[in-house]
Coordinates of N, CA and C in Angstrom, one line a residue:
M9 N 0.4 31.7 13.9 CA -0.6 31.3 14.9 C -1.7 30.5 14.3
N10 N -2.2 31.0 13.1 CA -3.3 30.3 12.5 C -3.0 28.8 12.1
Y11 N -1.7 28.6 11.7 CA -1.4 27.2 11.3 C -1.3 26.4 12.6
T12 N -0.9 26.9 13.7 CA -0.9 26.2 14.9 C -2.3 25.8 15.4
L13 N -3.2 26.7 15.3 CA -4.6 26.4 15.7 C -5.2 25.4 14.7
L14 N -4.9 25.5 13.4 CA -5.4 24.6 12.4 C -4.9 23.2 12.7
I15 N -3.6 23.0 13.0 CA -3.0 21.7 13.3 C -3.6 21.1 14.6
L16 N -3.7 22.0 15.6 CA -4.3 21.5 16.9 C -5.8 21.1 16.7
G17 N -6.5 21.9 15.9 CA -7.9 21.5 15.6 C -8.0 20.2 14.9
M18 N -7.2 20.0 13.9 CA -7.2 18.7 13.2 C -6.8 17.5 14.1
A19 N -5.9 17.8 15.0 CA -5.5 16.7 15.9 C -6.6 16.4 16.9
V20 N -7.3 17.4 17.4 CA -8.4 17.1 18.3 C -9.5 16.4 17.6
I21 N -9.9 16.8 16.4 CA -10.9 16.1 15.7 C -10.5 14.6 15.4
T22 N -9.3 14.4 15.0 CA -8.8 13.0 14.7 C -8.9 12.2 15.9
V23 N -8.4 12.7 17.1 CA -8.5 11.9 18.3 C -9.9 11.6 18.7
L24 N -10.8 12.6 18.6 CA -12.2 12.4 19.0 C -12.8 11.3 18.1
I25 N -12.6 11.4 16.8 CA -13.2 10.4 15.9 C -12.7 9.0 16.3
K26 N -11.4 8.8 16.5 CA -10.9 7.5 16.9 C -11.3 7.1 18.3
A27 N -11.4 8.0 19.2 CA -11.8 7.7 20.6 C -13.2 7.2 20.6
I28 N -14.1 7.6 19.7 CA -15.5 7.1 19.8 C -15.5 5.6 19.7
F29 N -14.7 5.0 18.9 CA -14.7 3.5 18.8 C -14.3 2.9 20.0
F30 N -13.3 3.5 20.8 CA -12.9 2.9 22.0 C -13.9 3.1 23.1
I31 N -14.5 4.3 23.2 CA -15.4 4.6 24.2 C -16.7 3.8 24.1
L32 N -17.2 3.6 22.9 CA -18.4 2.8 22.7 C -18.1 1.3 22.7
G33 N -17.0 0.9 22.3 CA -16.6 -0.5 22.4 C -17.5 -1.4 21.7
D34 N -18.0 -2.4 22.4 CA -18.8 -3.5 21.9 C -20.2 -3.0 21.6
R35 N -20.6 -1.8 22.1 CA -22.0 -1.3 21.9 C -22.1 -0.9 20.5
L36 N -21.1 -0.6 19.8 CA -21.1 -0.1 18.4 C -20.9 -1.4 17.5
V37 N -22.0 -1.7 16.8 CA -22.0 -2.9 16.0 C -22.3 -2.5 14.6
F38 N -21.4 -2.9 13.7 CA -21.6 -2.6 12.2 C -22.4 -3.7 11.6
P39 N -23.1 -3.4 10.5 CA -23.8 -4.5 9.8 C -22.7 -5.4 9.1
V40 N -23.2 -6.6 8.8 CA -22.3 -7.6 8.2 C -21.7 -7.0 6.9
W41 N -22.5 -6.4 6.1 CA -22.0 -5.9 4.8 C -20.9 -4.9 4.9
L42 N -21.0 -4.0 6.0 CA -20.0 -3.0 6.2 C -18.7 -3.6 6.7
N43 N -18.8 -4.6 7.6 CA -17.6 -5.3 8.1 C -16.9 -5.9 6.9
H44 N -17.7 -6.5 6.0 CA -17.1 -7.2 4.8 C -16.4 -6.1 3.9
A45 N -17.1 -5.0 3.7 CA -16.5 -3.9 2.9 C -15.2 -3.4 3.6
L46 N -15.2 -3.2 4.9 CA -14.1 -2.6 5.6 C -12.9 -3.6 5.6
S47 N -13.1 -4.9 5.4 CA -12.0 -5.8 5.3 C -11.1 -5.6 4.1
F48 N -11.6 -4.9 3.1 CA -10.9 -4.6 1.9 C -10.1 -3.3 1.9
V49 N -10.2 -2.5 2.9 CA -9.6 -1.2 3.0 C -8.1 -1.3 3.1
P50 N -7.4 -2.2 3.9 CA -6.0 -2.3 3.9 C -5.4 -2.6 2.5
V51 N -6.0 -3.6 1.8 CA -5.4 -4.0 0.5 C -5.6 -2.9 -0.5
T52 N -6.7 -2.2 -0.4 CA -7.0 -1.1 -1.3 C -6.0 0.1 -1.1
V53 N -5.8 0.4 0.1 CA -4.8 1.5 0.4 C -3.4 1.1 0.0
L54 N -3.0 -0.1 0.3 CA -1.7 -0.5 0.0 C -1.5 -0.5 -1.6
S55 N -2.5 -1.0 -2.3 CA -2.4 -1.0 -3.7 C -2.4 0.5 -4.3
A56 N -3.1 1.4 -3.7 CA -3.1 2.8 -4.1 C -1.7 3.4 -3.9
I57 N -1.0 3.0 -2.9 CA 0.3 3.5 -2.6 C 1.4 2.9 -3.5
I58 N 1.3 1.6 -3.7 CA 2.4 0.9 -4.4 C 2.2 1.0 -5.9
T59 N 1.1 1.0 -6.5 CA 0.9 1.0 -7.9 C 1.5 2.2 -8.6
P60 N 1.4 3.4 -8.2 CA 2.1 4.5 -8.8 C 3.6 4.4 -8.8
M61 N 4.1 3.9 -7.7 CA 5.6 3.7 -7.6 C 6.1 2.6 -8.5
I62 N 5.3 1.7 -8.9 CA 5.7 0.6 -9.8 C 5.6 1.1 -11.3
L63 N 4.5 1.8 -11.6 CA 4.2 2.2 -13.0 C 4.9 3.5 -13.4
T64 N 5.1 4.4 -12.4 CA 5.8 5.6 -12.7 C 6.9 5.9 -11.7
P65 N 8.0 5.1 -11.8 CA 9.0 5.2 -10.8 C 9.7 6.6 -10.7
H66 N 9.7 7.3 -11.8 CA 10.4 8.6 -11.8 C 9.4 9.7 -11.6
G67 N 8.1 9.4 -11.5 CA 7.0 10.3 -11.2 C 6.6 11.2 -12.4
K68 N 7.0 10.8 -13.6 CA 6.6 11.7 -14.8 C 5.6 11.0 -15.7
E69 N 5.9 9.9 -16.2 CA 5.0 9.2 -17.1 C 5.1 7.7 -16.9
L70 N 4.2 7.0 -17.5 CA 4.2 5.5 -17.4 C 5.5 4.9 -18.0
E71 N 6.0 4.0 -17.3 CA 7.2 3.3 -17.8 C 6.9 1.8 -17.9
L72 N 6.2 1.4 -18.9 CA 5.7 0.0 -19.1 C 6.7 -0.7 -20.1
N73 N 7.9 -0.9 -19.6 CA 8.9 -1.5 -20.5 C 9.8 -2.4 -19.6
F74 N 10.7 -3.1 -20.3 CA 11.6 -4.0 -19.5 C 12.7 -3.3 -18.8
H75 N 12.9 -2.0 -19.0 CA 13.9 -1.2 -18.3 C 13.4 -0.6 -16.9
N76 N 12.2 -1.0 -16.5 CA 11.6 -0.5 -15.3 C 11.8 -1.6 -14.2
P77 N 12.8 -1.5 -13.3 CA 13.1 -2.6 -12.4 C 11.9 -2.9 -11.4
Q78 N 11.2 -1.8 -11.0 CA 10.0 -2.0 -10.1 C 9.0 -2.9 -10.8
L79 N 8.7 -2.6 -12.1 CA 7.7 -3.3 -12.8 C 8.1 -4.8 -13.0
M80 N 9.3 -5.0 -13.3 CA 9.8 -6.4 -13.6 C 9.8 -7.2 -12.2
A81 N 10.3 -6.5 -11.2 CA 10.3 -7.2 -9.9 C 8.9 -7.5 -9.4
S82 N 7.9 -6.6 -9.6 CA 6.6 -6.8 -9.1 C 5.9 -8.0 -9.9
I83 N 6.2 -8.1 -11.2 CA 5.7 -9.2 -12.0 C 6.2 -10.5 -11.5
I84 N 7.5 -10.6 -11.2 CA 8.1 -11.8 -10.6 C 7.5 -12.1 -9.3
A85 N 7.3 -11.1 -8.4 CA 6.8 -11.3 -7.1 C 5.3 -11.8 -7.2
V86 N 4.5 -11.3 -8.1 CA 3.2 -11.8 -8.3 C 3.2 -13.3 -8.7
L87 N 4.0 -13.6 -9.7 CA 4.1 -15.0 -10.1 C 4.5 -15.9 -9.0
V88 N 5.5 -15.5 -8.2 CA 6.0 -16.4 -7.1 C 4.9 -16.5 -6.1
C89 N 4.1 -15.5 -5.9 CA 3.0 -15.6 -4.9 C 1.9 -16.5 -5.4
L90 N 1.6 -16.4 -6.7 CA 0.6 -17.3 -7.2 C 1.0 -18.8 -7.2
V91 N 2.3 -19.0 -7.4 CA 2.8 -20.4 -7.4 C 3.0 -21.0 -6.0
S92 N 3.6 -20.2 -5.2 CA 4.0 -20.7 -3.9 C 3.0 -20.4 -2.7
K93 N 2.3 -19.3 -2.8 CA 1.4 -18.9 -1.7 C 2.1 -18.7 -0.4
R94 N 3.5 -18.4 -0.5 CA 4.3 -18.1 0.7 C 4.7 -16.7 0.7
Q95 N 4.4 -16.0 1.8 CA 4.6 -14.5 1.9 C 6.1 -14.2 1.9
L96 N 6.9 -14.9 2.7 CA 8.3 -14.6 2.9 C 9.0 -14.9 1.6
L97 N 8.7 -16.0 0.9 CA 9.3 -16.3 -0.4 C 9.0 -15.2 -1.4
T98 N 7.8 -14.7 -1.4 CA 7.3 -13.7 -2.3 C 8.1 -12.4 -2.1
I99 N 8.3 -12.0 -0.8 CA 9.1 -10.8 -0.5 C 10.5 -11.0 -0.9
A100 N 11.1 -12.1 -0.6 CA 12.5 -12.3 -1.0 C 12.7 -12.3 -2.5
A101 N 11.8 -13.0 -3.2 CA 11.9 -13.0 -4.7 C 11.7 -11.6 -5.3
G102 N 10.8 -10.9 -4.7 CA 10.6 -9.5 -5.2 C 11.8 -8.6 -5.0
L103 N 12.4 -8.7 -3.8 CA 13.5 -7.9 -3.5 C 14.8 -8.3 -4.3
L104 N 15.0 -9.6 -4.4 CA 16.2 -10.0 -5.1 C 16.1 -9.7 -6.6
S105 N 14.9 -9.9 -7.2 CA 14.7 -9.6 -8.6 C 14.8 -8.1 -8.8
F106 N 14.3 -7.3 -7.9 CA 14.4 -5.8 -8.0 C 15.8 -5.4 -8.0
F107 N 16.6 -5.9 -7.1 CA 18.0 -5.5 -7.0 C 18.8 -6.0 -8.3
F108 N 18.4 -7.2 -8.8 CA 19.1 -7.7 -10.0 C 18.7 -6.8 -11.2
F109 N 17.4 -6.5 -11.4 CA 17.1 -5.7 -12.5 C 17.6 -4.2 -12.4
Q110 N 17.7 -3.7 -11.2 CA 18.2 -2.4 -11.0 C 19.7 -2.4 -11.4
W111 N 20.4 -3.4 -11.0 CA 21.8 -3.5 -11.3 C 22.0 -3.8 -12.8
Y112 N 21.2 -4.7 -13.3 CA 21.3 -5.1 -14.7 C 21.0 -4.0 -15.7
F113 N 19.9 -3.2 -15.4 CA 19.5 -2.1 -16.3 C 20.1 -0.8 -15.8

């Protein structure tokens, strides 16, 4: 029963926090510097999720070698992105190189 109350309490608090932004709407105005800082949140969160999967694919220790297909594919994807600036091409190159390196190694 305690776990149920804990989960319900967390759900209520989460909904209330998110509802404040919808209830207040345009009356809630953030400073320019805060809007600028918040624009980096998605990139930061995505990087925090992806980086450990690339550097420690088996979850134990860093694998900074040529036998790590995630690392090799991510390097190729970054290079393709820098050269082409095309998102779909970057995704395709990353996936194809990942599958190649996974099969090759």
